[in-house]
Amino acid sequence: MIFDTIAAISTPRGEGGIGIVRISGDLALDILEKIFIPASEKNVKELKTFTINYGKLINEKKEIIDEVLVSVMKAPKTYTKEDIVEINCHGGYLVTEKVLELVLRNGARHAEQGEFTKRAFINGRIDLTQAEAVMDLIHSKTDKSISLSLEQLRGDLRIKIYELKKMLLDVTAHVNVVLDYPEEGIDDPLPDNLYDNLKEVYSQCDDLINSYDTGKMIKEGIKTAIVGKPNVGKSSLLNALLREERAIVTHVAGTTRDVIEEIINVKGIPLIIVDTAGIRKTEDIVENIGVEKSKELIEKADLVLFVVDSSTEITKEDIEIYEKVKNKKVLGILNKTDLDKKIDISEFKEINSFIEISAKEKIGIKDIEDSIYNLVISGDIENNSQKLVITNVRHKSALEKTKDSIKNIFETIDMGMPMDLIAIDLRVALDSLSEITGEISTEDLLDHVFSNFCVGK
Ligand code: GDP
Ligand code: ZN
């Protein structure tokens, strides 16, 4: 396939020290020849592949735009399998934009979102799961989700899908023989080993589908609400959690005014503390609407930390909030245990146990982290870590289609219905699996996958 030459800034916007303009396509070196003078005084066309070259960028009027480092990577062993040139500009973002304009004026087209990766896919360098992994990697929030993306990038999911397809193809081969040679009189629908294949594929699809919730949570973070009536120590707890955690991943200003999301990394799982603005403003009126606000936060949360004050007796407000949280995934937190205990937590009977802490003295914070971790993973992560986890909804629905088709096959067999039906369902099951790796890909599907990319990737 022949494409035009594309270019984009592939470093994030903002005040970085350097910016990179990436060019991919047949014209990449022609364009470079027009705008770059290597310090080595070589002709651009003579620059060797996989070299980094220092020199000057010039515009049409021979004015120097920037001093740059240019990486030259010649096809086919490149990210897109095309000629790639990357210009490292030193002059900050404005200069980088100028360089991009210069490149565009000299024959490149501005790349669409994800277009470099789309080319890598179309030129056969990576499959669709790997392309999606690139995207996830760009958006990953913590180590754990990065390692999930890396697994996918190495092709673990693809290998698994091939295994499943292989098992289904064995069944298909048998079914086709039976259908093609009716005179052989084979009417035993499926030999045991092939029936086992179907059962195996069914249960592996099921496992992968079930891994989605965990995978999604690990990837996107767990929306966590810290709730409790005013003065129980929510702000203190948040601060303790933030301080405990050496690697605070990022602070994100939310879209709504006043809403700040704080992301805490709990053993590799990103915990997104929702509405910390509300928690932070300890002393002002925001706390007065505490109960109402809490209810709202609880609705939105994946996980609730329900904080009560052990040094006072339970009040109506505690009970009101408790009624809201008891049906959620909730951790009870008994704060201020450095003081004399006055509370009787048996009122909160639906909450199995309370973690005893002192936010002020920084006691019990690690217990909270351990409990959160266990609650999210629901099991032993060390055993689970060998298992493949899917994080992509497109993969999930394709696996569901496969699973449904196999279920149909079991029914067909149970009811003694004709083999043709089995063949049809096998086809659907195989096609759905192929959709995951992109061996069967409609234009729609491709656009859907690649439109989520950033430009420049
Ligand atoms: P919030 O209104 O729930 O956010 O509560 P704050 O975190 O603002 O705390 C309210 C008051 O309780 C402050 O004076 C804190 O210093 C105090 N406090 C919070 N945690 C503890 C604790 O573990 N022990 C003691 N003794 N005081 C605490
Ligand atoms: Zn507060």
XYZ file of C-alpha atoms and ligand atoms in Angstrom:
486
model
C 0.000 0.000 0.000
C 1.256 3.521 -0.767
C 0.641 6.416 1.572
C 1.401 10.105 1.581
C 3.991 11.445 3.993
C 2.726 12.524 7.384
C 4.156 14.625 10.185
C 3.234 15.686 13.697
C 4.686 16.855 16.971
C 5.091 13.698 19.016
C 6.034 15.215 22.355
C 3.376 16.488 24.754
C 2.257 20.078 24.562
C 3.665 22.343 27.192
C 6.843 23.938 28.334
C 9.258 21.108 27.788
C 12.898 21.647 27.005
C 12.745 19.804 23.706
C 10.086 18.925 21.209
C 10.136 16.247 18.546
C 8.633 16.522 15.084
C 8.165 13.114 13.546
C 7.870 12.547 9.787
C 6.943 9.217 8.207
C 6.671 8.273 4.543
C 8.450 8.175 1.204
C 9.091 11.916 1.158
C 10.579 12.111 4.654
C 14.169 12.400 3.423
C 13.270 14.664 0.504
C 11.637 17.048 2.925
C 14.595 16.869 5.276
C 16.967 17.660 2.413
C 15.161 20.943 1.803
C 15.290 22.147 5.403
C 18.314 20.625 7.130
C 22.029 21.281 6.857
C 24.004 18.599 8.688
C 27.050 19.845 10.571
C 28.947 16.985 8.959
C 28.300 18.718 5.619
C 27.097 15.449 4.175
C 24.238 15.383 1.750
C 21.052 14.447 3.606
C 20.493 11.523 1.259
C 23.857 10.101 2.341
C 22.960 10.015 6.018
C 22.972 6.444 7.238
C 19.959 4.743 8.751
C 19.702 4.769 12.552
C 21.989 7.740 12.991
C 21.486 10.925 14.930
C 22.751 13.991 13.131
C 23.473 17.418 14.475
C 22.846 20.426 12.274
C 20.807 23.509 11.434
C 17.249 23.863 10.254
C 16.669 26.526 7.659
C 13.532 27.975 6.150
C 12.844 28.972 2.544
C 14.729 32.239 3.029
C 17.764 30.323 4.322
C 17.180 31.719 7.809
C 18.223 29.470 10.666
C 15.198 28.302 12.670
C 16.870 26.124 15.284
C 19.841 23.917 15.977
C 18.577 20.392 16.004
C 19.340 16.706 16.304
C 17.824 14.647 13.536
C 17.276 10.902 13.766
C 17.169 9.147 10.427
C 15.513 5.731 10.303
C 15.113 4.158 6.909
C 12.423 1.668 5.923
C 11.587 -1.081 6.517
C 12.892 -1.609 10.055
C 11.065 1.325 11.609
C 7.967 1.863 13.696
C 5.756 2.414 10.652
C 7.881 0.331 8.264
C 8.324 3.572 6.293
C 11.196 6.067 6.253
C 11.059 8.025 9.489
C 12.782 11.273 10.377
C 12.584 12.719 13.853
C 13.668 16.284 14.421
C 14.594 17.087 18.031
C 14.173 20.811 18.473
C 15.785 22.585 21.386
C 13.856 25.793 21.406
C 10.702 24.840 23.313
C 7.199 24.402 22.083
C 6.791 27.481 19.899
C 9.869 26.612 17.904
C 8.679 23.034 17.589
C 5.419 24.269 16.081
C 7.362 26.425 13.637
C 9.394 23.408 12.601
C 6.229 21.396 12.050
C 4.832 24.165 9.833
C 8.053 24.190 7.859
C 7.815 20.444 7.338
C 4.188 20.733 6.264
C 5.001 23.496 3.786
C 7.607 21.231 2.251
C 5.334 18.350 1.407
C 4.055 16.489 4.456
C 0.462 16.243 5.614
C -0.447 16.729 9.269
C -0.979 13.292 10.787
C -4.330 12.361 12.221
C -4.694 10.926 15.693
C -2.912 7.611 15.963
C -1.949 7.643 12.302
C 1.679 6.556 12.849
C 0.501 3.534 14.793
C -2.265 2.880 12.272
C 0.409 2.668 9.585
C 2.436 0.278 11.709
C -0.666 -1.875 11.856
C -1.609 -1.600 8.189
C 1.977 -2.209 7.110
C 1.838 -5.377 9.152
C 4.291 -4.562 11.878
C 1.912 -4.901 14.811
C -1.519 -6.400 15.345
C -4.538 -4.587 16.684
C -4.086 -5.652 20.305
C -0.571 -4.279 20.182
C -1.774 -1.013 18.660
C -4.292 -0.683 21.450
C -1.568 -1.455 23.946
C 0.464 1.461 22.614
C -2.494 3.674 23.325
C -2.985 2.270 26.802
C 0.685 2.738 27.512
C 0.397 6.400 26.649
C -2.524 6.758 29.018
C -1.320 4.482 31.813
C -1.444 5.961 35.258
C 0.727 3.630 37.309
C 3.255 0.811 37.202
C 0.686 -1.967 37.417
C -1.257 -0.730 34.428
C 1.952 -0.109 32.537
C 2.959 -3.706 33.019
C -0.464 -4.824 31.766
C 0.006 -2.750 28.629
C 3.502 -4.090 28.137
C 2.240 -7.651 28.355
C -0.255 -6.903 25.653
C 2.383 -5.136 23.599
C 4.581 -8.203 23.725
C 1.660 -10.058 22.276
C 0.501 -12.167 25.227
C -3.122 -11.634 24.347
C -2.471 -12.385 20.706
C -0.773 -15.652 21.627
C -3.703 -16.601 23.819
C -6.184 -15.807 21.045
C -4.184 -17.943 18.608
C -4.316 -20.845 21.046
C -8.072 -20.547 21.290
C -8.441 -20.281 17.532
C -6.273 -23.332 17.018
C -8.590 -25.361 19.229
C -11.638 -24.152 17.335
C -9.998 -24.819 13.985
C -9.486 -28.450 14.979
C -13.204 -28.706 15.622
C -13.988 -26.942 12.353
C -11.812 -29.337 10.398
C -13.730 -32.311 11.785
C -17.132 -30.712 11.175
C -16.195 -29.924 7.581
C -15.152 -33.497 6.918
C -18.442 -34.776 8.271
C -20.380 -32.293 6.164
C -18.359 -32.853 3.001
C -18.411 -36.641 3.091
C -21.871 -37.656 4.276
C -21.388 -41.109 2.771
C -18.794 -41.871 5.459
C -21.768 -42.011 7.772
C -20.103 -40.302 10.709
C -23.011 -39.134 12.784
C -21.343 -38.934 16.129
C -21.457 -35.119 16.365
C -18.080 -34.640 18.015
C -15.402 -36.934 19.388
C -14.618 -36.385 23.063
C -11.335 -34.576 22.533
C -12.976 -31.997 20.279
C -15.863 -31.585 22.668
C -13.225 -30.879 25.324
C -11.690 -28.274 23.042
C -14.974 -26.419 22.977
C -15.321 -26.624 26.733
C -11.785 -25.328 27.143
C -12.288 -22.376 24.800
C -15.562 -21.595 26.527
C -14.018 -21.507 29.971
C -10.954 -19.542 28.858
C -13.175 -16.927 27.231
C -15.095 -16.803 30.471
C -11.916 -16.246 32.509
C -10.783 -13.462 30.228
C -14.188 -11.794 30.333
C -14.188 -11.969 34.132
C -10.727 -10.436 34.265
C -12.097 -7.331 32.595
C -13.412 -5.647 35.736
C -10.124 -6.020 37.552
C -8.217 -4.995 34.461
C -10.347 -1.968 33.900
C -10.029 -0.870 37.502
C -6.295 -1.302 37.492
C -6.004 0.615 34.271
C -8.337 3.463 34.962
C -8.059 3.711 38.697
C -10.555 3.115 41.450
C -12.842 6.011 42.171
C -12.638 6.304 45.893
C -14.703 8.483 48.186
C -13.632 9.349 51.706
C -16.852 10.051 53.576
C -17.984 10.731 57.103
C -19.567 13.554 59.028
C -17.539 16.714 59.630
C -14.509 16.499 61.937
C -14.057 12.740 61.939
C -10.697 13.209 60.233
C -11.268 12.820 56.479
C -8.808 15.529 55.506
C -6.257 14.205 57.949
C -6.645 10.714 56.518
C -6.246 11.950 52.966
C -3.104 13.805 53.923
C -1.744 10.762 55.705
C -2.405 8.613 52.638
C -0.770 11.153 50.386
C 2.253 11.514 52.583
C 2.658 7.805 53.125
C 2.707 7.244 49.431
C 6.041 8.363 48.119
C 4.956 8.214 44.521
C 2.005 10.489 44.154
C 1.316 10.017 40.519
C -0.321 13.238 39.567
C -2.738 15.966 40.489
C -5.472 16.454 37.986
C -7.645 19.492 37.904
C -11.127 18.217 37.230
C -13.478 19.667 34.677
C -15.982 20.916 37.200
C -14.889 23.887 39.202
C -13.606 22.979 42.646
C -13.329 19.291 41.920
C -9.801 18.070 42.274
C -8.806 14.491 41.758
C -5.911 13.209 43.750
C -4.362 10.001 42.511
C -2.696 7.799 45.081
C -0.685 4.789 44.055
C -1.576 1.877 46.332
C 0.761 -0.984 45.453
C 0.474 -0.151 41.794
C -3.259 0.425 41.788
C -4.279 4.000 41.115
C -6.773 5.241 43.645
C -8.601 8.287 42.428
C -9.847 10.212 45.423
C -12.861 12.064 44.159
C -13.628 15.585 45.123
C -10.724 16.287 47.371
C -11.661 19.944 47.128
C -14.617 19.128 49.337
C -12.444 17.263 51.798
C -9.649 19.778 51.786
C -11.643 22.842 52.665
C -11.821 21.729 56.242
C -12.712 24.897 57.946
C -15.231 26.535 55.660
C -18.903 26.085 54.861
C -18.259 23.226 52.487
C -18.065 20.944 55.504
C -21.491 22.078 56.634
C -23.131 20.367 53.716
C -21.034 17.315 54.582
C -23.798 14.746 54.660
C -25.448 15.802 51.407
C -22.094 15.998 49.693
C -21.141 12.581 51.030
C -24.219 10.995 49.510
C -23.346 12.387 46.124
C -19.783 11.129 46.335
C -20.895 7.679 47.449
C -23.086 7.274 44.373
C -20.141 7.823 42.052
C -17.536 5.783 43.887
C -16.176 2.280 43.205
C -14.899 2.173 46.759
C -15.905 4.063 49.883
C -13.771 4.770 52.929
C -16.313 5.363 55.694
C -14.642 7.269 58.501
C -15.979 7.479 62.055
C -14.509 9.115 65.150
C -13.798 6.593 67.905
C -13.537 9.264 70.579
C -17.192 10.292 70.365
C -20.488 8.501 70.413
C -22.355 7.734 67.222
C -24.699 10.437 66.014
C -27.630 10.596 63.641
C -25.314 11.918 60.920
C -23.067 8.843 61.165
C -26.091 6.582 60.806
C -27.396 8.553 57.865
C -24.136 8.167 55.968
C -23.824 4.539 57.036
C -27.217 3.759 55.491
C -25.855 5.017 52.178
C -22.532 3.191 52.233
C -23.527 -0.191 53.591
C -24.401 -1.593 50.182
C -21.268 -0.344 48.470
C -17.763 -1.732 48.462
C -16.834 -0.118 51.746
C -13.993 -0.060 54.226
C -14.826 1.017 57.766
C -12.215 3.327 59.252
C -12.165 3.941 62.977
C -10.119 7.103 63.419
C -8.663 8.882 66.444
C -7.821 5.648 68.242
C -5.053 7.572 70.006
C -7.851 9.040 72.149
C -10.127 7.236 74.637
C -12.682 5.095 72.925
C -16.320 6.140 73.283
C -17.843 4.691 70.149
C -19.830 1.461 69.912
C -19.425 0.272 66.348
C -21.847 -2.632 66.704
C -24.427 -0.211 65.284
C -22.749 -0.587 61.912
C -23.492 -4.273 61.661
C -23.230 -4.587 57.888
C -19.623 -3.519 57.926
C -17.578 -6.574 58.799
C -14.648 -4.880 60.393
C -13.235 -1.492 61.070
C -9.601 -0.644 60.523
C -8.325 1.142 63.591
C -6.160 4.119 62.791
C -4.948 7.439 63.970
C -4.642 9.803 61.058
C -2.947 12.298 63.313
C -0.302 9.873 64.599
C -0.031 8.111 61.216
C -0.937 4.767 62.718
C -2.712 2.106 60.674
C -2.285 3.781 57.298
C -0.531 0.780 55.854
C -3.382 -1.474 57.049
C -5.748 0.652 55.007
C -3.579 0.248 51.926
C -3.368 -3.505 52.376
C -7.125 -3.766 52.791
C -7.785 -1.653 49.711
C -5.418 -3.766 47.712
C -7.044 -7.001 48.823
C -10.521 -5.677 48.259
C -9.721 -4.653 44.696
C -7.856 -7.725 43.698
C -10.196 -10.005 45.696
C -7.717 -12.778 46.033
C -4.045 -13.328 45.958
C -2.366 -11.119 43.412
C 0.844 -13.120 43.421
C -1.102 -16.069 42.031
C -3.090 -13.929 39.702
C -0.193 -12.081 38.205
C 0.515 -14.932 35.831
C -2.964 -14.621 34.461
C -3.807 -12.527 31.478
C -6.092 -9.621 32.269
C -8.051 -7.852 29.571
C -8.571 -4.133 29.848
C -10.312 -3.307 26.639
C -14.077 -3.321 26.167
C -13.766 -4.216 22.502
C -11.922 -7.388 23.433
C -14.498 -8.174 26.054
C -17.454 -7.999 23.713
C -15.681 -10.073 21.065
C -14.979 -12.740 23.688
C -18.611 -12.651 24.742
C -19.643 -13.299 21.147
C -17.285 -16.262 20.985
C -18.619 -17.641 24.215
C -22.243 -17.294 23.085
C -21.518 -19.099 19.843
C -19.966 -22.002 21.681
C -22.953 -22.135 23.961
C -25.122 -22.432 20.846
C -22.981 -25.334 19.684
C -23.511 -27.177 22.965
C -27.257 -26.694 22.567
C -27.167 -27.897 18.983
C -25.382 -31.038 20.091
C -27.693 -31.629 23.060
C -30.755 -31.334 20.877
C -29.313 -33.555 18.168
C -29.668 -30.880 15.514
C -27.801 -30.908 12.179
C -24.066 -30.306 11.853
C -24.552 -27.290 9.554
C -25.633 -25.289 12.560
C -22.435 -26.132 14.374
C -20.420 -24.995 11.381
C -22.146 -21.629 11.365
C -21.549 -21.007 15.052
C -17.936 -22.072 14.750
C -17.485 -19.503 12.001
C -18.910 -16.749 14.219
C -16.740 -17.839 17.151
C -13.597 -17.803 15.022
C -14.419 -14.475 13.400
C -14.993 -12.861 16.779
C -11.599 -14.023 17.976
C -10.009 -12.736 14.782
C -11.600 -9.350 15.356
C -9.585 -9.001 18.542
C -6.250 -9.268 16.797
C -7.502 -7.372 13.770
C -7.116 -10.124 11.227
C -10.683 -9.322 10.398
C -11.025 -5.592 10.520
C -13.571 -3.296 9.079
C -12.774 0.346 8.398
C -15.148 1.244 11.248
C -13.237 -0.842 13.704
C -9.918 0.690 12.675
C -11.216 4.231 12.952
C -12.652 3.435 16.330
C -9.375 2.081 17.650
C -7.086 4.721 16.215
C -9.198 7.767 16.907
C -8.361 7.384 20.592
C -4.702 8.016 19.963
C -2.904 11.261 20.440
C -1.594 12.902 17.301
C 2.072 12.100 16.878
C 1.820 8.482 17.975
P -12.759 16.243 58.515
O -13.671 17.374 58.814
O -13.457 14.934 58.550
O -11.985 16.440 57.261
O -11.716 16.185 59.730
P -10.267 16.816 59.830
O -9.275 15.951 59.167
O -10.325 18.220 59.363
O -10.011 16.708 61.365
C -10.847 17.318 62.329
C -10.093 17.490 63.625
O -9.761 16.221 64.152
C -8.755 18.207 63.443
O -8.562 19.068 64.534
C -7.739 17.101 63.448
O -6.482 17.506 63.927
C -8.366 16.096 64.372
N -7.929 14.732 64.092
C -7.973 14.108 62.874
N -7.490 12.857 62.999
C -7.152 12.662 64.317
C -6.609 11.567 65.072
O -6.322 10.470 64.555
N -6.431 11.749 66.388
C -6.742 12.926 67.009
N -6.517 13.017 68.307
N -7.238 13.983 66.329
C -7.452 13.870 65.010
Zn -12.089 17.931 55.986
